[in-house]
XYZ file of C-alpha atoms in Angstrom:
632
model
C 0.000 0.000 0.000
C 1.520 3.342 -1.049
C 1.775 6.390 0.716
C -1.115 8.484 1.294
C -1.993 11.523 -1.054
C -1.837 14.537 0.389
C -2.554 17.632 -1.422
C -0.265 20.652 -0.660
C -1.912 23.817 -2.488
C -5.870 23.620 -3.044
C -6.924 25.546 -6.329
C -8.422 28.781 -5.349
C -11.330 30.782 -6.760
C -11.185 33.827 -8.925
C -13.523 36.526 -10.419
C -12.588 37.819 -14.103
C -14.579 39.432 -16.933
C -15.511 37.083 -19.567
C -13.243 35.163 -21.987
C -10.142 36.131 -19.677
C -7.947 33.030 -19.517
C -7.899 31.103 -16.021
C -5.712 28.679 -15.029
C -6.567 26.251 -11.432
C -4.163 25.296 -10.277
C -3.394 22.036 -7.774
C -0.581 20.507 -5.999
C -0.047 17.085 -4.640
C 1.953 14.255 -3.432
C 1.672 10.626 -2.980
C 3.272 7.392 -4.164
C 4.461 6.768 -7.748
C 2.703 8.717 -10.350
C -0.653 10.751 -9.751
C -3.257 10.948 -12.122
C -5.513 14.191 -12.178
C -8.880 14.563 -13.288
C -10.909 17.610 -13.364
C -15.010 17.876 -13.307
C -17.352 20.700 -13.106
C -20.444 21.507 -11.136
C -22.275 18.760 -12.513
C -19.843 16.344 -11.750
C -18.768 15.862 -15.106
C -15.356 15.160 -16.085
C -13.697 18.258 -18.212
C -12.852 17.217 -21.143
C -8.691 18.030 -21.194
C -8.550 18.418 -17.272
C -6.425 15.774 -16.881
C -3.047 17.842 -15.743
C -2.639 19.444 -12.197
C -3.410 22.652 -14.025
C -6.818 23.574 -15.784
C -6.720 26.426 -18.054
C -10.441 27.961 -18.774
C -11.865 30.628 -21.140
C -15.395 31.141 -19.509
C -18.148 33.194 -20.049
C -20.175 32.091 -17.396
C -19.559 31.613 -14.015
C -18.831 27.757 -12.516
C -17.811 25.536 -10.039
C -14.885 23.107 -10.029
C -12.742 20.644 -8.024
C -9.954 18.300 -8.916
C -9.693 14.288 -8.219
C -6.024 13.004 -7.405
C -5.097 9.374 -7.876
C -2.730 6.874 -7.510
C -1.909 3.613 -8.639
C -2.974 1.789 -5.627
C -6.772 3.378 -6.251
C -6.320 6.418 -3.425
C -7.513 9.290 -3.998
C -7.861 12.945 -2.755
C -10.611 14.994 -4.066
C -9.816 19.174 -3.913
C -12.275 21.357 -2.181
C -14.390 22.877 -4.564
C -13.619 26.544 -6.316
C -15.733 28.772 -7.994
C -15.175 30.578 -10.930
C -16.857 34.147 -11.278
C -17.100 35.559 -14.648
C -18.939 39.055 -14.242
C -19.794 40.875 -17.305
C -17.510 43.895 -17.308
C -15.999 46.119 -20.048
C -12.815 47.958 -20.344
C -10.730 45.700 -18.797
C -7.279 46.273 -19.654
C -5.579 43.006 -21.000
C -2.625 43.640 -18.909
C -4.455 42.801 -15.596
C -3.215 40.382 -13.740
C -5.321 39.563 -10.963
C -5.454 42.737 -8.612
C -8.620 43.955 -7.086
C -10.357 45.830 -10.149
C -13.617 47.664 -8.936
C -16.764 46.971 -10.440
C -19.774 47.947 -8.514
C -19.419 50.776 -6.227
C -22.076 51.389 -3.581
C -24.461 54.043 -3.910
C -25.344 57.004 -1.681
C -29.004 56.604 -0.075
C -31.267 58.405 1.489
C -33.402 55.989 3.680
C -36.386 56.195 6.194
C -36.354 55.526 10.011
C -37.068 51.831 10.193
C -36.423 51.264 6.741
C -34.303 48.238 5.185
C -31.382 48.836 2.650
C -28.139 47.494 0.759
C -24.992 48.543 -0.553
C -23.458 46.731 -2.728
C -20.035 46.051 -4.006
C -18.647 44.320 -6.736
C -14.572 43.861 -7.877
C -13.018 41.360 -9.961
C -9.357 39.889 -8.654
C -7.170 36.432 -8.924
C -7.738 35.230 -6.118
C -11.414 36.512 -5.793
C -11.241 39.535 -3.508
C -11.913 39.843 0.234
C -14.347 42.464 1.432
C -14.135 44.567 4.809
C -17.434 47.259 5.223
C -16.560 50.284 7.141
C -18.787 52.882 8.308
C -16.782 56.615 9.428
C -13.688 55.113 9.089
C -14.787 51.898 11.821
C -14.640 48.455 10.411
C -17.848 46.983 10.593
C -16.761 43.758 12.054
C -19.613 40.896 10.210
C -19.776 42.543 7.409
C -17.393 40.494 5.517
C -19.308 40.253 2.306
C -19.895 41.666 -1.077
C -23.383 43.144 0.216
C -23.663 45.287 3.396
C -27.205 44.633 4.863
C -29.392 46.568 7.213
C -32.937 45.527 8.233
C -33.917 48.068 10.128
C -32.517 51.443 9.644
C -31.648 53.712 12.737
C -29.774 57.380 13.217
C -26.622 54.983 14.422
C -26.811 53.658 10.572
C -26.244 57.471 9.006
C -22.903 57.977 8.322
C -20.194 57.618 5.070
C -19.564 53.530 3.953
C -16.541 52.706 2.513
C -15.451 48.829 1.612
C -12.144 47.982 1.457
C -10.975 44.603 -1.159
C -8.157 42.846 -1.066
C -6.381 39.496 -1.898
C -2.685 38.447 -1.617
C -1.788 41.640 -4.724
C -3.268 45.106 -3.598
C -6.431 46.215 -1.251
C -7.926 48.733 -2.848
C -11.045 51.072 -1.744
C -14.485 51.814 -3.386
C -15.634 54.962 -3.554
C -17.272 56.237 -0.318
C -21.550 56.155 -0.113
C -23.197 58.217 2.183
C -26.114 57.094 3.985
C -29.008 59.429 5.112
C -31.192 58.178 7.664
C -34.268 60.796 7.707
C -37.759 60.644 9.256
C -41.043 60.059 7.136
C -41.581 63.787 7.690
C -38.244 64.315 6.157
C -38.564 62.550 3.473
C -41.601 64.097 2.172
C -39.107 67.256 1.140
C -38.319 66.746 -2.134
C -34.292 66.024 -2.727
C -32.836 66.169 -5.926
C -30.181 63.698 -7.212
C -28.054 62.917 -10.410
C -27.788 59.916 -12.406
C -24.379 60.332 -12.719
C -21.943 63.210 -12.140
C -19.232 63.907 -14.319
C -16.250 66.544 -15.332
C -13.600 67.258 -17.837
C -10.926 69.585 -16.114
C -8.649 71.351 -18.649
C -5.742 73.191 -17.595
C -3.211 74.232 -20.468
C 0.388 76.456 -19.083
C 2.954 75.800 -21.696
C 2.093 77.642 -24.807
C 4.291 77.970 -28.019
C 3.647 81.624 -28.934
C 2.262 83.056 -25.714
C 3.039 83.347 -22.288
C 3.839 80.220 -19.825
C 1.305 79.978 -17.067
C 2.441 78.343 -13.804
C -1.070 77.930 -11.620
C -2.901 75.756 -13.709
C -1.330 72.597 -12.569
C -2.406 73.140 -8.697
C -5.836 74.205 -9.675
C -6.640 71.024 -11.489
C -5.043 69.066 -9.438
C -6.827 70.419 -6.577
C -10.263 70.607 -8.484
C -10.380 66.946 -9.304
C -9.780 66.028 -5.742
C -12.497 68.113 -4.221
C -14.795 66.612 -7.455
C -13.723 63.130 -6.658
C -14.862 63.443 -3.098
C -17.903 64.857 -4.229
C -18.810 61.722 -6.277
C -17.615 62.514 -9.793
C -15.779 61.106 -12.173
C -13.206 63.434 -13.323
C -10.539 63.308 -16.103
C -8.390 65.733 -15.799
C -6.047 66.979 -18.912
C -2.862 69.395 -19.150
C -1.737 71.011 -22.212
C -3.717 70.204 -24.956
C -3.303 71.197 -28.894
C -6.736 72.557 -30.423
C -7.676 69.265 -31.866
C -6.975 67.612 -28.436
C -9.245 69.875 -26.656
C -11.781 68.843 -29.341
C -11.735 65.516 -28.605
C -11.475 65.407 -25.318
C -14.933 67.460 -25.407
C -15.964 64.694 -27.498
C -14.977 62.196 -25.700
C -16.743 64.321 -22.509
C -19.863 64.806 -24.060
C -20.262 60.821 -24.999
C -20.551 60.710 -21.097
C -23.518 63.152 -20.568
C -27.411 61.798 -20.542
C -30.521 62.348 -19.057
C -29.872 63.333 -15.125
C -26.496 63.809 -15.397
C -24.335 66.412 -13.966
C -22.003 67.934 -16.084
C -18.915 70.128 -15.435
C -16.293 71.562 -17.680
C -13.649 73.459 -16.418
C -10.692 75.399 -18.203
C -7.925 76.893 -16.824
C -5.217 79.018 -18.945
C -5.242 81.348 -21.845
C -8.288 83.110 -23.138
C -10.848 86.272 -24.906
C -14.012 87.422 -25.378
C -14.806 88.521 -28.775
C -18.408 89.176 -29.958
C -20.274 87.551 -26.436
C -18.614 84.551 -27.053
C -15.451 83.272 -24.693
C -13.200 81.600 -26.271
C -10.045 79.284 -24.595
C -6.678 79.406 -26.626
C -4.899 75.662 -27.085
C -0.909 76.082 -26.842
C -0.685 76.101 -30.348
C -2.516 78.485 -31.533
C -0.480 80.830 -33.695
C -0.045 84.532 -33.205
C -1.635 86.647 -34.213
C -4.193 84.006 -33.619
C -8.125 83.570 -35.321
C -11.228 82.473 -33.531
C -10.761 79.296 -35.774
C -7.998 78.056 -33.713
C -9.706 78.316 -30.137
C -12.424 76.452 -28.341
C -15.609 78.371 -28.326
C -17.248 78.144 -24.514
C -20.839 78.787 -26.293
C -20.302 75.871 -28.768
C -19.311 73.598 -25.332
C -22.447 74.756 -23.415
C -24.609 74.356 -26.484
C -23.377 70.379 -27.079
C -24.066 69.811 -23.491
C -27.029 70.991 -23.584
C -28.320 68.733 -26.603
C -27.377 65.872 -24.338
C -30.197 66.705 -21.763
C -27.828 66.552 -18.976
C -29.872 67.272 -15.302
C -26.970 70.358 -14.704
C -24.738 71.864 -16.813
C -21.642 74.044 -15.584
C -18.990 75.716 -16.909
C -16.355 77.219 -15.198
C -13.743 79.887 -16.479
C -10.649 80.664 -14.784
C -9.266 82.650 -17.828
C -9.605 86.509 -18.946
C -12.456 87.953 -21.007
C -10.640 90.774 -22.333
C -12.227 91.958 -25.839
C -10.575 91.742 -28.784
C -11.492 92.818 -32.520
C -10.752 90.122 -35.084
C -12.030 88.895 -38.231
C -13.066 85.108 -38.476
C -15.879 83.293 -40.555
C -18.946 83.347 -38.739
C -21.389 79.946 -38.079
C -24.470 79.719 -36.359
C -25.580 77.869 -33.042
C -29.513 77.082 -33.331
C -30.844 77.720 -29.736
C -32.374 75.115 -28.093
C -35.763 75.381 -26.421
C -34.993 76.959 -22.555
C -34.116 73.892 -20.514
C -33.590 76.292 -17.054
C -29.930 73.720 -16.281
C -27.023 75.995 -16.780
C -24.198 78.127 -15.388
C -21.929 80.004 -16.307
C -18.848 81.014 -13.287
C -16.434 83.270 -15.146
C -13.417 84.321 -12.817
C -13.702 87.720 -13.915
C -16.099 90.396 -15.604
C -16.068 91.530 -19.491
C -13.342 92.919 -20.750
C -11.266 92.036 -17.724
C -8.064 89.751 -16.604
C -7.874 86.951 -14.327
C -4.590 86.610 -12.534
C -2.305 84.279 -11.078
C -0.966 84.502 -7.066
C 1.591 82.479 -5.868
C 0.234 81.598 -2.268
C 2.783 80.451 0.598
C 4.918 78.666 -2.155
C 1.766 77.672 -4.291
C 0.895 78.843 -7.514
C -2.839 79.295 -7.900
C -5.297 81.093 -10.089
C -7.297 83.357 -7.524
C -11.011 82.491 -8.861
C -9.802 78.747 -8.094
C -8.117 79.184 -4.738
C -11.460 80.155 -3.820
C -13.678 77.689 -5.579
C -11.857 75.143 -3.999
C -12.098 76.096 -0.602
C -16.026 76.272 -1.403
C -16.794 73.472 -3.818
C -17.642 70.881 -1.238
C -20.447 72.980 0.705
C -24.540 71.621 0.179
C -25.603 74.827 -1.630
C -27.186 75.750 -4.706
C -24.298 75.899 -7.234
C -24.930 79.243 -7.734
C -24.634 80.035 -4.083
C -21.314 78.377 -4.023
C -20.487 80.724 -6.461
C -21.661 83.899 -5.104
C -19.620 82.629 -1.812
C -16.195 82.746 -4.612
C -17.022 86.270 -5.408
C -17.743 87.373 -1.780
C -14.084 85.719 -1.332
C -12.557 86.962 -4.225
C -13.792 90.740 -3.814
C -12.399 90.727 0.100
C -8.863 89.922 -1.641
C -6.880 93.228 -1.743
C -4.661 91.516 -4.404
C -6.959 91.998 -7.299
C -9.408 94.311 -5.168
C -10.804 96.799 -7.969
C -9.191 94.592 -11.035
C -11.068 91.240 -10.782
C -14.639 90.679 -10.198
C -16.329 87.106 -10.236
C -19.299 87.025 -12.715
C -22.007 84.549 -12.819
C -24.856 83.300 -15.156
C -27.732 80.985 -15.024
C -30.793 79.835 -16.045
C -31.233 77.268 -12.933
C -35.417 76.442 -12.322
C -34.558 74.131 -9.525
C -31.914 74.381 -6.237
C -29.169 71.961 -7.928
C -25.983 71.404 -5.823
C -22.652 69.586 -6.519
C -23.493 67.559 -3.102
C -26.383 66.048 -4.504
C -26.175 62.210 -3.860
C -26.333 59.931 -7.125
C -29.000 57.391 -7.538
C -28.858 55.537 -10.646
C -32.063 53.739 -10.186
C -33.710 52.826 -14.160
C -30.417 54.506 -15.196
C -28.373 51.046 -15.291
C -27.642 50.396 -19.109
C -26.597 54.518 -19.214
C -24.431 53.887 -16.364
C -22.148 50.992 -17.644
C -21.791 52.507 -20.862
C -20.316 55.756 -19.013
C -18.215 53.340 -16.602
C -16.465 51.635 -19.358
C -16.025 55.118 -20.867
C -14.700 56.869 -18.418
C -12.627 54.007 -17.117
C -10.864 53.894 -20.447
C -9.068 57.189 -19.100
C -8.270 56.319 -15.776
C -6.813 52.310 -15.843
C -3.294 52.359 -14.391
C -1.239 49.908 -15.393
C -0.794 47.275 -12.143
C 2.748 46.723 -10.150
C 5.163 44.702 -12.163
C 8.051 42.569 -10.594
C 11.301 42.386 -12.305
C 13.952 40.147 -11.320
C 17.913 40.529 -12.099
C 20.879 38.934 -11.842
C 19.420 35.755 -11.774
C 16.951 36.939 -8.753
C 19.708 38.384 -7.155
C 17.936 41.749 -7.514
C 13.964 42.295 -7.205
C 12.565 46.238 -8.349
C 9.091 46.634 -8.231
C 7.415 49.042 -10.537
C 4.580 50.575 -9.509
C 2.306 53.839 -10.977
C 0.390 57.469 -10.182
C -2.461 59.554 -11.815
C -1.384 62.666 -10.584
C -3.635 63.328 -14.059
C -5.801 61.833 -16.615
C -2.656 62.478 -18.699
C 0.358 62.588 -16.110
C 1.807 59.362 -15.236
C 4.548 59.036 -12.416
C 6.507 55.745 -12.364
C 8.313 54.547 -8.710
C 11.235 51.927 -8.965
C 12.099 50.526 -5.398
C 14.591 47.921 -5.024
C 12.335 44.979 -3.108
C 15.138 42.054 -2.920
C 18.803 41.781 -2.580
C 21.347 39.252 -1.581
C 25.512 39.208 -1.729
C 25.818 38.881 -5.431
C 24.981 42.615 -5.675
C 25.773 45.823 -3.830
C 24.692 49.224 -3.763
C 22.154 49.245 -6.400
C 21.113 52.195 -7.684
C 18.105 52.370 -10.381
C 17.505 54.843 -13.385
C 13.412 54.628 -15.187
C 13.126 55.569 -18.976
C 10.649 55.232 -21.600
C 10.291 54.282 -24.891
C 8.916 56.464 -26.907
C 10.792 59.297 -24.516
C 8.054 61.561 -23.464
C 8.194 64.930 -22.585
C 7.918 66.182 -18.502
C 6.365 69.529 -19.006
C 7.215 69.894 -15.206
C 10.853 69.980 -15.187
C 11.418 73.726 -15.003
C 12.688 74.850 -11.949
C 10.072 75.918 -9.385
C 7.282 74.061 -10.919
C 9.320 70.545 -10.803
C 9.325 71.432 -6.881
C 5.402 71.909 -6.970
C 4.683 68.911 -8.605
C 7.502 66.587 -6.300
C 4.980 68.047 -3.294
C 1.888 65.977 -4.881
C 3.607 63.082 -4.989
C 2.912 61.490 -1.090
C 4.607 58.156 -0.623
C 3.366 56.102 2.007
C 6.232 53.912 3.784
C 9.342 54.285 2.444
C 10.350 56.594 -0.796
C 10.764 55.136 -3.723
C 14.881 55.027 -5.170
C 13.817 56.388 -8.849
C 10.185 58.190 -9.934
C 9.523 58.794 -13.852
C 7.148 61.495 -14.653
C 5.234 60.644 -18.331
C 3.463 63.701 -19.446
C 0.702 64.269 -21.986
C -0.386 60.643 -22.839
C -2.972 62.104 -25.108
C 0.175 62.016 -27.988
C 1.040 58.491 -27.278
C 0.157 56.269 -30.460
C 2.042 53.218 -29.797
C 2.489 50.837 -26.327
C 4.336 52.799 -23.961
C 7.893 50.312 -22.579
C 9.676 51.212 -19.521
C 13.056 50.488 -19.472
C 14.387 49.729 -16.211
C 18.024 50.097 -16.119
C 20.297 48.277 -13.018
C 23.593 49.660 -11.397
C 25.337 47.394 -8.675
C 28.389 46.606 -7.596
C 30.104 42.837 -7.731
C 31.348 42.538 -4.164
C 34.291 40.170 -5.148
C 35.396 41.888 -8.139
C 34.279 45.315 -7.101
C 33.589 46.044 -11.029
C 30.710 48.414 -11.675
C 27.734 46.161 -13.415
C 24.614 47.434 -15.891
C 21.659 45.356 -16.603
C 18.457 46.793 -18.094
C 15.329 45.044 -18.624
C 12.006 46.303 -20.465
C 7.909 46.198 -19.630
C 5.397 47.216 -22.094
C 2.725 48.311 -19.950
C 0.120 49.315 -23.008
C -1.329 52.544 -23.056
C -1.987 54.261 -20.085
C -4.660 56.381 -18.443
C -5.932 58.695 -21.327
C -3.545 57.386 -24.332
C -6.174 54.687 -24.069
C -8.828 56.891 -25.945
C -6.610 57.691 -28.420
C -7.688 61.158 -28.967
C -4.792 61.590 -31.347
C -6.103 59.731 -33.877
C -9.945 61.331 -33.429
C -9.710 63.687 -36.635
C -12.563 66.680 -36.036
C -10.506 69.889 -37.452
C -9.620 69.659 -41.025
C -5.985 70.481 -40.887
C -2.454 69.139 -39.285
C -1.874 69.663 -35.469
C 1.634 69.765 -34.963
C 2.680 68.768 -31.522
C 6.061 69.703 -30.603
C 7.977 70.098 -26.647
C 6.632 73.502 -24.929
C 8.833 75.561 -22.963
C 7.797 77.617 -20.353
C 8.423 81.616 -20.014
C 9.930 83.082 -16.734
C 8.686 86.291 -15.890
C 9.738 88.762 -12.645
C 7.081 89.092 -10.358
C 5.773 91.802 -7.887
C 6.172 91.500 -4.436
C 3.109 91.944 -2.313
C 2.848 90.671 1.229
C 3.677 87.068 1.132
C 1.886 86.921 -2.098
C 2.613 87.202 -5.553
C 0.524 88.747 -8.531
C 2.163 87.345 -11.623
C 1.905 90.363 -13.956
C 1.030 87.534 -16.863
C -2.440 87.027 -17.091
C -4.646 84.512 -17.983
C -5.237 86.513 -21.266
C -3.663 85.688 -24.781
C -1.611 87.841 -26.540
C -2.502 89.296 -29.664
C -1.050 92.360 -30.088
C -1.619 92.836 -33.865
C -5.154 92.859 -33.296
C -7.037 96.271 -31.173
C -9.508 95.519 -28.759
C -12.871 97.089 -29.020
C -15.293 97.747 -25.950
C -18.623 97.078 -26.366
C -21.163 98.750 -24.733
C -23.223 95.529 -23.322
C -23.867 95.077 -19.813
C -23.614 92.161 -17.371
C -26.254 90.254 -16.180
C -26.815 86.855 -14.260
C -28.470 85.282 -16.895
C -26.975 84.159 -20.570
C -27.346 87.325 -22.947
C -29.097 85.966 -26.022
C -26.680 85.886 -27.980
C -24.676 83.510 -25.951
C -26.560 80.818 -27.717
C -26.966 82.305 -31.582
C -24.902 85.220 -33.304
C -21.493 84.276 -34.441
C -19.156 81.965 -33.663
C -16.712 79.261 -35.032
């Protein structure tokens, strides 16, 4: 009689989007040779699965185990593992097994007594772990995919986060906020969004006009105060005219009934005949309404999506400027009483630029952001930035928040989502916006043999920003004093390496634990039109022969965050956007307190063109020709 079989590593379950190749695995020992057969739920024997390894292609979810056997007629049979295939899009086909969110749980707003569920969903190799907590407590039983109360008290209100894990990464969803409110309550009527979503645009380093240092921080900033609001935010630096058209494009695929929508621009731009237009870093000078973004012509395509709210923000000057450019039409729409309009200054004025205890910032945006998170009527969020703004003696007299609407009902950014009868709407925006925001997961590279570990592992610090950390993991004797040096292939450009603004951006970038030995910053993705390699290059020392040794070693890690939408290759001007490396102009600035008012503007230069100054006057509602008259 043989040994006994004993079974040393039981397969283990996973949970992958459909036709994504699985492979059980099992390990065993016993006497002589084992023979391995495989069988599904119903106990029938898988055709193939006769190898301690099963690779599966599913597209359904199912159950399997694993008989071991020897010649003596022992046998072992595995426990049994499931197989989750959830139907999910946009899955990069890089992953490799890390906790990928799928389901996030949604905000409520529940009655006294009342039962209700949150829910969340996450794909992973092995299938994902999930911990419920509520203000930042773990919830100790809730262990599961779905968080369940039956009867819903005031000790229930509170934020609910869920934390997933397995033996790769733990990652977070996003945070749901539960109101617990009385029937009384409840009759008030509370408005909600489908959805929320926002394009941030921030362009600084401009071929034929002046550099701009504040944008970064404000959409930086920006995004995080939108994130923690609940919206989905891709966020964009330096764009070329025809990448600020499709990005809008790209935006605008995301907008539906119920949605909120925001756009946001920071950097460069005029007013000229009541429309505002935003100047892309390469348009020419002396430049033509033909190669900016007209703000109207945004507002307008929103609008024919029948978002819920629609708002555009401006931290750019309006000054007026005379020029000659063929005119085209916007048909209005019927009043839909959804949008607004928060300009960081008045017609025919600047918008300036402080730098604030080390921090460049446009003023209008300092402020939003220390107001963006309050439960007000958007507009009242706004009339809090100008209340702020006007108390600034810095631009006191030369800078005057303006704001139109056409709002019918008390909309605020705070608004909690419910996507109730919304479902189909909502995938199609999750695999949408997801296409911008996938990072690529931690690789492991091995040297010398395994001498030498270096993890790789990757930062948004933008839709279009990607910062690469190399840490030495794992060394033993055969090397010394290792030293690492990141590069890319095809070399892109870091738009941040200037002095003063490389500082600024080094102060986003929060390690926890210990700091990484070499970072790579990968700036605007949007031009990348081929799989983006890091090359990982190895210096260490052989301690017997003391000779200085190189090894370098390459990962393709695909395309990244927003190269993933290719917006390069999205064709809506008819004519060639050339793309070439920005440099960034240094100007003097004046002293003022602890402050500094950068004496560039937010305002374009095109000095071969006069300014004229209509006689219009401001209102806090569109003028009718922001949605007819001229524009391009």
């Amino acid at each position: 009689m043989g040994t006994e079989i004993l079974i040393l590593e039981q397969p283990i379950s996973v949970c992958v989007p459909p036709n994504h190749k699985v492979t059980l695995k099992v390990e065993a020992i016993g006497t002589g040779h084992l023979k391995y057969q495989w069988f599904d739920k119903q106990q029938n024997e898988v055709v193939g699965g006769t190898e301690p390894e099963l690779t599966l292609t599913l597209q359904k979810s199912g159950y399997y185990c694993c008989r071991v056997s020897d010649l003596y007629y022992q046998c072992q049979i595995t426990e049994w593992v499931k197989v989750i295939v959830l139907d999910v899009e946009g899955v990069s086909h890089l992953w490799r097994g890390n906790p990928y969110m799928v389901i996030h749980p949604i905000s409520q707003r529940v009655k006294l007594g009342e039962a209700f569920t949150l829910e969340c969903k996450a794909l992973g190799k092995p299938t994902p772990t999930f911990q419920w907590y509520r203000n930042g407590q773990p919830l100790g039983e809730q262990t599961s995919e779905i968080l369940e109360i039956k009867h819903a008290t005031t000790d229930h209100a509170g934020s609910y986060l869920c934390a997933v894990s397995n033996i790769l990464e733990e990652v977070w969803c996003e945070a749901a906020e539960i109101e617990v409110a009385s029937p009384d309550e409840l009759l008030m009527p509370t408005m909600f969004a489908t959805d929320k979503v926002a394009l941030l645009i921030g362009n600084l380093n401009y071929n034929h006009h002046p550099g701009l240092m504040a944008p970064t921080m404000d959409v930086h900033e920006l995004a995080n105060g939108l994130h923690q609001l609940g919206f989905r935010v891709v966020s964009l630096l330096d764009l070329t005219l025809q990448e600020m058209q499709a990005a809008i494009e790209k935006f605008l695929q995301l907008l539906d009934r119920g949605v909120y929508a925001i756009f946001y621009y920071a950097g460069h731009g005029y007013e000229y005949s009541g429309r505002n237009y935003l100047v892309a870093i390469d348009a020419p000078r002396p430049y033509r309404t033909e190669n900016c973004v007209c703000v109207q012509r945004v507002m307008h395509s929103m609008q024919e999506r029948k978002a819920q709210l629609n708002v555009i923000l401006l931290d750019t000057c309006r000054k007026w400027y005379k020029q000659k450019g063929p005119p085209s039409e916007i048909s209005p729409l019927a009043p839909l009483g959804n949008t607004v309009y928060g300009y960081a200054t008045s017609e025919d004025a600047e918008a300036f630029e402080v730098q604030d205890g080390g921090k460049s910032t446009g003023i209008f945006t300092k402020y939003l952001n220390k107001h963006i998170s309050e439960p007000q009527k958007v507009t009242h969020v706004l009339e809090q930035v100008s209340e702020d703004l006007g108390k600034d003696l810095l631009v006191r007299g030369r800078q005057v928040v303006e704001i139109k609407h056409t709002l019918s009902e008390p909309r605020a950014l705070t608004d909690p989502v419910q996507t109730s009868g919304h479902t189909m709407e909502l995938r199609r925006r999750n695999a949408c916006w997801k296409q911008a925001n996938v990072l690529p997961g931690r690789k492991f590279i091995n040297f010398q043999d395994g001498a030498v570990q270096v993890e790789l592992s990757f930062s948004a610090l933008f839709s279009n920003v990607l910062v690469v950390f190399g840490t030495v993991r794992k060394t033993n004797a055969l090397a010394q004093e290792c030293t690492l040096l990141l590069d890319s292939e095809p070399k892109m450009q870091d738009i941040f390496s200037s002095c003063g603004r490389s500082e600024e951006m080094d102060s986003l970038l929060v390690c926890s634990g210990n700091p990484p030995d070499c970072t790579l910053r990968l700036c605007c993705l949007q031009r990348l039109q081929v799989s983006l390699v890091i090359k990982v290059r190895l210096h260490y020392r052989h301690p017997e022969t003391k000779v200085q040794l190189t090894q370098m070693k390459e990962v393709d890690i695909g395309r990244p965050l927003i190269a993933s939408c290719k917006l390069n290759q999205l064709r809506l001007v008819d004519r060639k956007q050339q793309s070439c490396v920005h440099t960034v102009s240094h100007a003097s600035s004046l002293t003022w307190s602890h402050h500094h008012l950068r004496p560039y503007t937010r305002k374009a230069e095109n000095k071969l063109l006069s300014s004229i100054k209509p006689t219009s006057m401001s209102s806090n509602k569109p003028e009718e020709n922001d949605e007819s008259d001229f524009t391009v």
